[in-house]
Short mmCIF file of C-alpha atoms and ligand atoms in Angstrom, two decimals:
data_model
loop_
_atom_site.label_atom_id
_atom_site.label_comp_id
_atom_site.label_asym_id
_atom_site.label_seq_id
_atom_site.Cartn_x
_atom_site.Cartn_y
_atom_site.Cartn_z
CA MET A 1 111.77 93.95 19.88
CA SER A 2 110.33 90.89 18.18
CA ARG A 3 112.63 87.92 17.51
CA PHE A 4 113.00 86.58 14.05
CA SER A 5 113.50 83.15 12.59
CA THR A 6 115.79 83.91 9.56
CA LEU A 7 118.05 86.69 8.44
CA ARG A 8 118.91 86.17 4.81
CA LEU A 9 121.79 87.89 2.91
CA GLU A 10 121.20 87.53 -0.81
CA ARG A 11 124.27 88.38 -2.89
CA VAL A 12 125.10 91.28 -0.61
CA SER A 13 127.76 93.40 -2.21
CA ARG A 14 129.53 96.58 -1.41
CA SER A 15 131.99 98.31 -3.64
CA PHE A 16 134.14 101.43 -3.07
CA GLY A 17 134.68 102.83 -6.46
CA ARG A 18 135.92 99.87 -8.55
CA HIS A 19 137.13 97.97 -5.53
CA ALA A 20 134.65 95.14 -4.43
CA ALA A 21 135.07 95.16 -0.60
CA LEU A 22 132.36 92.59 -0.40
CA HIS A 23 131.24 90.41 -3.26
CA ALA A 24 127.83 88.65 -3.45
CA LEU A 25 127.76 87.37 0.03
CA GLU A 26 125.02 84.63 0.44
CA LEU A 27 124.34 83.66 4.01
CA GLU A 28 121.26 82.56 6.05
CA ILE A 29 121.40 83.12 9.71
CA GLN A 30 118.92 81.38 11.95
CA GLY A 31 117.41 83.29 15.02
CA GLY A 32 119.51 82.30 18.02
CA GLU A 33 122.70 81.53 16.07
CA PHE A 34 126.22 82.93 16.89
CA ILE A 35 127.94 83.73 13.67
CA ALA A 36 131.61 84.77 13.38
CA LEU A 37 132.78 86.67 10.34
CA LEU A 38 136.45 85.78 10.10
CA GLY A 39 139.39 86.69 7.97
CA PRO A 40 142.53 88.81 7.74
CA SER A 41 142.61 92.70 7.79
CA GLY A 42 140.88 94.01 4.69
CA CYS A 43 138.92 90.91 3.73
CA GLY A 44 135.54 92.70 4.14
CA LYS A 45 134.43 91.70 7.64
CA SER A 46 133.57 95.13 8.80
CA THR A 47 132.06 96.02 5.48
CA ALA A 48 129.69 93.03 5.85
CA LEU A 49 128.90 94.03 9.35
CA ASN A 50 128.21 97.68 8.47
CA CYS A 51 125.96 96.58 5.56
CA LEU A 52 123.96 94.52 8.08
CA ALA A 53 123.76 97.50 10.49
CA GLY A 54 122.63 99.78 7.77
CA LEU A 55 125.71 102.04 8.24
CA LEU A 56 126.80 101.33 4.69
CA PRO A 57 124.33 101.20 1.82
CA LEU A 58 124.59 97.98 -0.38
CA THR A 59 125.79 98.36 -3.91
CA GLY A 60 124.11 95.15 -4.83
CA GLY A 61 121.89 92.33 -3.31
CA ALA A 62 119.34 92.37 -0.58
CA ILE A 63 118.86 91.61 3.08
CA HIS A 64 115.65 90.02 4.43
CA LEU A 65 114.56 89.63 7.96
CA ASP A 66 111.98 86.93 7.65
CA ALA A 67 109.56 88.31 5.02
CA GLU A 68 110.70 91.89 5.38
CA ARG A 69 113.34 93.42 3.15
CA ILE A 70 115.49 95.60 5.43
CA ASP A 71 118.38 96.90 3.49
CA GLY A 72 116.66 100.17 2.66
CA ILE A 73 115.79 100.74 6.36
CA ALA A 74 117.67 103.35 8.44
CA PRO A 75 120.09 101.79 11.08
CA GLU A 76 118.12 103.02 14.03
CA ARG A 77 114.98 101.46 12.84
CA ARG A 78 116.53 97.99 12.39
CA GLY A 79 116.37 97.22 16.03
CA PHE A 80 119.97 95.92 16.06
CA GLY A 81 122.45 96.43 18.94
CA MET A 82 126.05 97.32 18.14
CA VAL A 83 129.27 96.83 20.09
CA PHE A 84 132.51 98.19 18.63
CA GLN A 85 136.14 97.86 19.48
CA ASN A 86 136.45 101.27 20.89
CA TYR A 87 133.50 101.09 23.25
CA ALA A 88 132.25 104.53 22.16
CA LEU A 89 130.82 105.39 25.61
CA PHE A 90 129.76 108.99 26.70
CA PRO A 91 132.46 110.07 28.97
CA HIS A 92 130.34 112.56 30.93
CA LEU A 93 127.58 110.04 31.78
CA THR A 94 127.82 107.48 34.47
CA VAL A 95 127.87 103.82 33.69
CA ARG A 96 124.06 103.63 34.50
CA GLY A 97 123.54 106.83 32.33
CA ASN A 98 125.33 105.16 29.38
CA VAL A 99 123.24 101.99 29.71
CA ALA A 100 119.96 103.97 30.12
CA PHE A 101 120.66 106.36 27.24
CA GLY A 102 119.14 104.32 24.44
CA LEU A 103 116.08 103.49 26.59
CA LYS A 104 115.56 107.26 27.13
CA MET A 105 115.93 107.86 23.36
CA ALA A 106 113.32 105.15 22.70
CA LYS A 107 110.96 106.93 25.21
CA VAL A 108 110.69 103.94 27.50
CA PRO A 109 108.77 104.91 30.75
CA LYS A 110 111.00 106.11 33.47
CA ALA A 111 110.34 103.29 35.95
CA ASP A 112 111.13 100.77 33.24
CA ILE A 113 114.36 102.51 32.27
CA ALA A 114 115.72 102.09 35.84
CA ARG A 115 114.59 98.53 36.11
CA ARG A 116 116.00 97.50 32.77
CA ALA A 117 119.28 99.41 33.14
CA ASP A 118 119.83 97.76 36.55
CA ARG A 119 119.09 94.38 35.15
CA ALA A 120 121.48 94.85 32.25
CA LEU A 121 124.22 96.02 34.58
CA GLU A 122 123.53 92.96 36.81
CA MET A 123 123.99 90.69 33.74
CA VAL A 124 127.46 92.11 32.97
CA HIS A 125 128.40 92.20 36.69
CA LEU A 126 128.67 96.05 36.94
CA THR A 127 126.12 96.87 39.53
CA ALA A 128 128.80 98.07 41.95
CA HIS A 129 130.17 100.36 39.37
CA ALA A 130 126.94 101.91 38.21
CA HIS A 131 127.66 105.34 39.56
CA LYS A 132 131.11 105.71 38.13
CA ARG A 133 132.10 107.39 34.86
CA PRO A 134 133.68 105.30 32.09
CA GLY A 135 137.11 106.97 32.63
CA GLN A 136 137.15 105.37 36.19
CA LEU A 137 136.76 101.78 34.74
CA SER A 138 139.23 99.30 33.31
CA GLY A 139 139.12 98.45 29.56
CA GLY A 140 137.29 95.25 30.31
CA GLN A 141 134.65 97.03 32.47
CA GLN A 142 134.16 99.65 29.73
CA GLN A 143 133.62 96.92 27.28
CA ARG A 144 131.04 95.46 29.61
CA VAL A 145 129.23 98.70 29.66
CA ALA A 146 129.22 98.83 25.90
CA ILE A 147 127.70 95.32 25.99
CA ALA A 148 125.14 96.27 28.54
CA ARG A 149 124.21 99.33 26.44
CA ALA A 150 123.55 97.08 23.46
CA ILE A 151 121.65 94.32 25.15
CA VAL A 152 119.41 96.58 27.27
CA LEU A 153 117.45 97.43 24.19
CA GLU A 154 116.74 93.80 23.76
CA PRO A 155 117.87 93.91 20.18
CA ARG A 156 116.84 91.31 17.67
CA LEU A 157 120.34 91.04 16.37
CA VAL A 158 123.61 91.98 18.08
CA LEU A 159 126.52 93.05 15.90
CA MET A 160 129.95 93.04 17.42
CA ASP A 161 133.08 94.42 15.53
CA GLU A 162 136.31 93.07 17.20
CA PRO A 163 134.90 93.91 20.60
CA LEU A 164 137.86 92.36 22.49
CA SER A 165 140.78 93.50 20.46
CA ASN A 166 141.72 96.33 22.83
CA LEU A 167 141.90 94.03 25.88
CA ASP A 168 144.79 92.16 27.31
CA ALA A 169 144.97 88.41 26.85
CA ALA A 170 143.49 87.34 30.21
CA LEU A 171 140.69 89.84 29.93
CA ARG A 172 139.93 88.80 26.40
CA LEU A 173 139.50 85.20 27.47
CA GLU A 174 137.25 86.22 30.43
CA MET A 175 135.18 88.46 28.22
CA ARG A 176 134.78 85.80 25.47
CA THR A 177 133.22 83.49 28.03
CA GLU A 178 131.05 86.37 29.15
CA ILE A 179 129.81 87.15 25.54
CA ARG A 180 128.96 83.50 24.95
CA ARG A 181 127.12 83.28 28.33
CA LEU A 182 124.95 86.39 27.48
CA HIS A 183 124.28 85.16 24.04
CA GLN A 184 122.96 81.88 25.43
CA SER A 185 121.17 83.20 28.46
CA LEU A 186 119.41 86.05 26.61
CA GLY A 187 118.72 83.93 23.48
CA LEU A 188 120.41 86.53 21.30
CA THR A 189 121.31 86.28 17.66
CA THR A 190 124.83 87.57 17.27
CA VAL A 191 127.11 88.38 14.36
CA TYR A 192 130.72 88.84 15.55
CA VAL A 193 133.61 90.09 13.53
CA THR A 194 137.11 88.99 14.40
CA HIS A 195 140.49 88.19 12.73
CA ASP A 196 141.27 85.80 15.53
CA GLN A 197 140.55 82.22 14.46
CA GLU A 198 140.65 80.98 18.10
CA GLU A 199 138.12 83.47 19.29
CA ALA A 200 135.84 82.63 16.36
CA LEU A 201 136.21 78.82 16.93
CA SER A 202 135.44 79.09 20.64
CA LEU A 203 132.50 81.47 20.32
CA ALA A 204 130.62 80.77 17.21
CA ASP A 205 128.02 78.14 16.11
CA ARG A 206 129.14 78.85 12.48
CA LEU A 207 132.15 80.61 11.02
CA VAL A 208 132.02 82.57 7.69
CA LEU A 209 135.54 82.86 6.21
CA LEU A 210 136.13 85.81 3.88
CA ARG A 211 139.00 86.58 1.55
CA ASP A 212 139.17 89.70 -0.58
CA GLY A 213 135.51 90.16 -0.09
CA VAL A 214 134.65 86.71 -1.26
CA MET A 215 133.21 83.95 1.09
CA GLN A 216 135.51 80.95 1.13
CA GLN A 217 133.66 78.65 3.51
CA VAL A 218 130.84 78.66 5.95
CA GLY A 219 130.51 75.96 8.47
CA THR A 220 130.61 74.73 12.16
CA PRO A 221 133.98 75.21 13.98
CA GLU A 222 134.54 71.49 13.55
CA GLU A 223 133.93 71.64 9.80
CA VAL A 224 136.14 74.76 9.14
CA TYR A 225 138.87 73.52 11.40
CA GLY A 226 139.01 69.90 10.37
CA ARG A 227 137.91 70.15 6.67
CA PRO A 228 139.04 73.57 5.31
CA ALA A 229 137.50 74.01 1.92
CA ASN A 230 140.75 75.33 0.20
CA ARG A 231 144.39 76.30 0.89
CA TYR A 232 143.56 79.69 1.97
CA VAL A 233 141.12 78.58 4.64
CA ALA A 234 143.70 75.88 5.73
CA GLY A 235 146.44 78.49 6.11
CA PHE A 236 144.06 80.82 8.08
CA MET A 237 142.92 77.94 10.31
CA GLY A 238 146.47 77.08 11.60
CA TYR A 239 147.87 74.74 8.91
CA ARG A 240 151.15 76.59 9.01
CA ASN A 241 153.11 74.06 6.96
CA MET A 242 152.28 74.47 3.27
CA LEU A 243 154.81 72.09 1.68
CA ASP A 244 155.44 71.45 -2.01
CA VAL A 245 154.85 67.74 -2.71
CA THR A 246 154.67 65.51 -5.82
CA VAL A 247 151.88 62.88 -6.11
CA THR A 248 153.31 59.38 -6.70
CA ALA A 249 150.11 57.38 -6.41
CA THR A 250 146.46 57.73 -5.76
CA HIS A 251 144.32 55.35 -3.70
CA GLY A 252 140.82 56.65 -3.49
CA GLY A 253 140.97 59.74 -1.28
CA HIS A 254 144.53 58.94 -0.11
CA LEU A 255 147.57 60.08 -1.86
CA SER A 256 151.07 58.82 -1.78
CA LEU A 257 153.43 61.73 -1.95
CA ARG A 258 157.05 62.68 -2.20
CA LEU A 259 158.22 65.41 0.08
CA ALA A 260 161.87 66.40 -0.26
CA ASP A 261 162.64 62.85 -1.42
CA ALA A 262 160.86 61.32 1.52
CA PRO A 263 157.51 59.44 1.32
CA LEU A 264 154.37 60.95 2.91
CA THR A 265 150.75 60.08 2.80
CA GLY A 266 147.92 62.54 2.77
CA LEU A 267 144.20 63.15 2.17
CA ALA A 268 143.27 64.54 -1.26
CA ARG A 269 141.35 67.83 -0.92
CA ASP A 270 141.56 68.68 -4.68
CA SER A 271 141.57 66.14 -7.53
CA LEU A 272 145.30 65.30 -8.19
CA ALA A 273 146.84 62.70 -10.50
CA PRO A 274 150.13 60.86 -10.17
CA GLY A 275 152.96 63.17 -11.25
CA GLY A 276 150.94 66.19 -10.20
CA HIS A 277 152.26 68.95 -7.93
CA GLY A 278 150.38 69.53 -4.72
CA ILE A 279 150.64 71.45 -1.48
CA ALA A 280 150.56 69.43 1.73
CA ALA A 281 148.93 71.38 4.61
CA ILE A 282 150.06 70.24 8.09
CA ARG A 283 149.56 71.87 11.46
CA PRO A 284 152.72 72.23 13.54
CA GLU A 285 151.11 70.03 16.18
CA ASP A 286 150.51 67.22 13.72
CA LEU A 287 154.11 66.94 12.66
CA ASP A 288 156.08 64.83 15.18
CA VAL A 289 159.60 63.62 15.75
CA ALA A 290 159.45 60.04 14.43
CA GLY A 291 159.65 57.09 17.01
CA GLU A 292 161.92 54.24 16.21
CA ASN A 293 159.29 52.21 14.38
CA ALA A 294 157.64 54.98 12.46
CA THR A 295 157.34 54.68 8.73
CA GLY A 296 157.31 57.64 6.35
CA ARG A 297 160.35 59.48 7.95
CA ILE A 298 161.17 62.92 6.66
CA PRO A 299 164.74 64.02 7.55
CA ALA A 300 165.23 67.52 8.87
CA GLU A 301 167.73 69.76 10.42
CA ILE A 302 166.79 71.88 13.36
CA GLU A 303 167.23 75.64 12.80
CA VAL A 304 165.38 77.66 15.51
CA VAL A 305 163.93 76.46 18.85
CA GLU A 306 161.49 78.61 20.86
CA TYR A 307 160.68 77.70 24.39
CA HIS A 308 156.87 77.50 25.01
CA GLY A 309 156.75 75.99 28.46
CA ARG A 310 156.01 72.26 28.18
CA GLU A 311 156.62 72.29 24.48
CA LEU A 312 159.21 73.63 22.08
CA ALA A 313 158.13 75.24 18.80
CA VAL A 314 160.77 74.29 16.32
CA GLN A 315 161.63 75.51 12.83
CA ALA A 316 163.56 72.89 10.77
CA ARG A 317 164.88 72.61 7.23
CA LEU A 318 164.16 69.66 4.93
CA SER A 319 166.79 68.33 2.43
CA ASP A 320 165.34 70.37 -0.37
CA GLY A 321 165.44 73.59 1.62
CA GLN A 322 161.80 73.76 2.57
CA ARG A 323 161.08 74.96 6.13
CA VAL A 324 158.80 73.19 8.43
CA HIS A 325 157.31 74.03 11.92
CA PHE A 326 156.49 71.55 14.51
CA ARG A 327 155.96 71.18 18.19
CA THR A 328 157.67 68.74 20.46
CA ALA A 329 158.39 67.94 24.08
CA ASP A 330 161.93 66.69 23.08
CA ARG A 331 164.70 69.07 24.10
CA LEU A 332 166.14 69.71 20.62
CA ALA A 333 168.96 72.11 19.75
CA PRO A 334 169.81 73.98 16.62
CA GLY A 335 171.88 71.83 14.27
CA ALA A 336 170.44 68.48 15.46
CA ARG A 337 169.10 66.14 12.83
CA VAL A 338 165.80 64.38 13.36
CA ASP A 339 163.19 62.42 11.37
CA LEU A 340 159.69 63.75 11.18
CA THR A 341 156.39 62.04 10.69
CA ALA A 342 152.78 63.00 10.25
CA ALA A 343 149.58 60.91 10.50
CA PRO A 344 148.08 60.53 6.98
CA ASP A 345 144.70 61.82 7.95
CA ARG A 346 146.33 64.99 9.28
CA VAL A 347 147.85 65.88 5.91
CA LEU A 348 145.62 67.73 3.53
CA VAL A 349 146.73 67.87 0.00
CA PHE A 350 145.62 70.69 -2.19
CA ALA A 351 146.46 71.39 -5.81
CA ALA A 352 149.52 73.53 -6.31
CA GLU A 353 149.17 77.19 -7.46
CA GLY A 354 148.18 77.57 -11.02
CA THR A 355 146.82 73.96 -11.13
CA GLN A 356 144.33 74.63 -8.35
CA GLN A 357 140.81 74.37 -9.42
CA LEU A 358 138.29 77.00 -8.30
CA PRO A 359 137.24 76.39 -4.75
CA GLU A 360 134.03 74.67 -4.26
CA PRO A 361 131.23 77.13 -3.80
CA ALA A 362 130.94 77.70 -0.08
CA LYS A 363 127.95 75.94 1.18
CA ASN A 364 125.37 77.52 3.41
CA LEU A 365 124.97 74.66 5.84
CA PRO A 366 122.14 74.61 8.28
CA ARG A 367 122.97 75.28 11.86
CA GLN A 368 124.09 72.05 13.62
CA LYS A 369 124.55 73.26 17.13
CA ALA A 370 121.74 74.65 19.47
CA ALA A 371 122.67 78.15 20.29
CA THR A 372 120.22 78.55 23.15
CA PRO A 373 120.18 76.39 26.29
P1 ATP B 401 139.98 95.00 9.43
O1 ATP B 401 140.20 93.80 10.16
O2 ATP B 401 141.35 95.68 9.11
O3 ATP B 401 139.04 96.02 9.90
P2 ATP B 401 138.15 94.15 7.40
O4 ATP B 401 138.21 92.75 7.03
O5 ATP B 401 137.09 94.63 8.47
O6 ATP B 401 139.49 94.66 7.92
P3 ATP B 401 136.98 96.15 5.69
O7 ATP B 401 137.11 97.26 6.63
O8 ATP B 401 135.59 95.57 5.45
O9 ATP B 401 137.95 95.00 6.06
O10 ATP B 401 137.59 96.55 4.31
C1 ATP B 401 137.46 95.72 3.10
C2 ATP B 401 138.14 96.45 2.00
O11 ATP B 401 137.42 97.56 1.61
C3 ATP B 401 139.56 96.92 2.26
O12 ATP B 401 140.33 96.80 1.15
C4 ATP B 401 139.31 98.44 2.53
O13 ATP B 401 140.47 99.17 2.15
C5 ATP B 401 138.18 98.81 1.66
N1 ATP B 401 137.35 99.86 2.29
C6 ATP B 401 136.74 99.89 3.43
N2 ATP B 401 136.00 100.96 3.64
C7 ATP B 401 136.40 101.76 2.65
C8 ATP B 401 136.04 103.16 2.29
N3 ATP B 401 135.17 103.87 3.13
N4 ATP B 401 136.47 103.63 1.13
C9 ATP B 401 137.26 102.88 0.30
N5 ATP B 401 137.66 101.67 0.60
C10 ATP B 401 137.21 101.10 1.75
#
């Protein structure tokens, strides 16, 4: 199947009755890219993937593969490979039979079928299991068969819908590396749906964050992780502390804040004026127990301590009752009083609910990372 240089989604929309599951998604995917569609349950990820696959007709917009408009084309004629969460293997066929199935359907000559199926099985390290039936394999091995079955057809686009969610944690990590390796070594273009931000960050060249069917941000892992476009993205990307603050002064992009009567400094992510209310987004790992000389101390009382090996995950209460979460190597116990501190460039300040401006329109940035070796 021929490769492409650009897959363009133009205001791709899908409604179910009056409910817009996907609203005017604009995205340009370059050949060779690994794109992750990310967001919580119900945000429209699978809808977007199914629209790409042709399994769901669009209710608005268009999809172009280079110069060709493809949204009216039947799924089997798009030349895309699909890998689902539930493998969907044929139980009565052997592993090799499962992988060869699509080639047979495509009327590939017999000698080529055997060669290509064996090669695909080699790629996913399943040669030794080729004669077994899916029921005799572990979950991870079955997922590999599903991947081999998709890549054997040399698809111009591979679509994956939460392919690792049925696997245990160790296998998920192993298969994650495997998927990225295959993507690179075969020069695939991949669109990967997940609700797991860590999985998306580690796999993708670019992430697309969805909320209620609306794209919130598209960018490289570094951009989305370090510069979330709005509060929602920040929350989803691990900024667990969303604290009510008051702006006391502005200095260019930096803000002086009051958090539970203690001073705090942060980076303005929305336009805020002195006296305005904001939300300070801070990751648990960026909130620390203050050393002796630290300025900007926020008093807190420890409530809950969870043991996480080298570190403790701690929940504490500020003087105004707000709860904070942080990580520390200090052995703290419930009831203890500590002062906390956060580096100013690790505190992102968004406008508070109601005063928040509309998020900047998500920008469709060009790919910044080479996806193929
Ligand atoms: P999950 O991670 O749970 O699979 P998702 O982000 O993939 O979630 P979608 O399956 O795309 O979400 O669903 C988006 C929205 O569209 C949801 O509100 C869902 O209830 C709705 N929806 C999806 N499919 C249908 C359908 N066939 N009929 C009616 N509503 C639907």
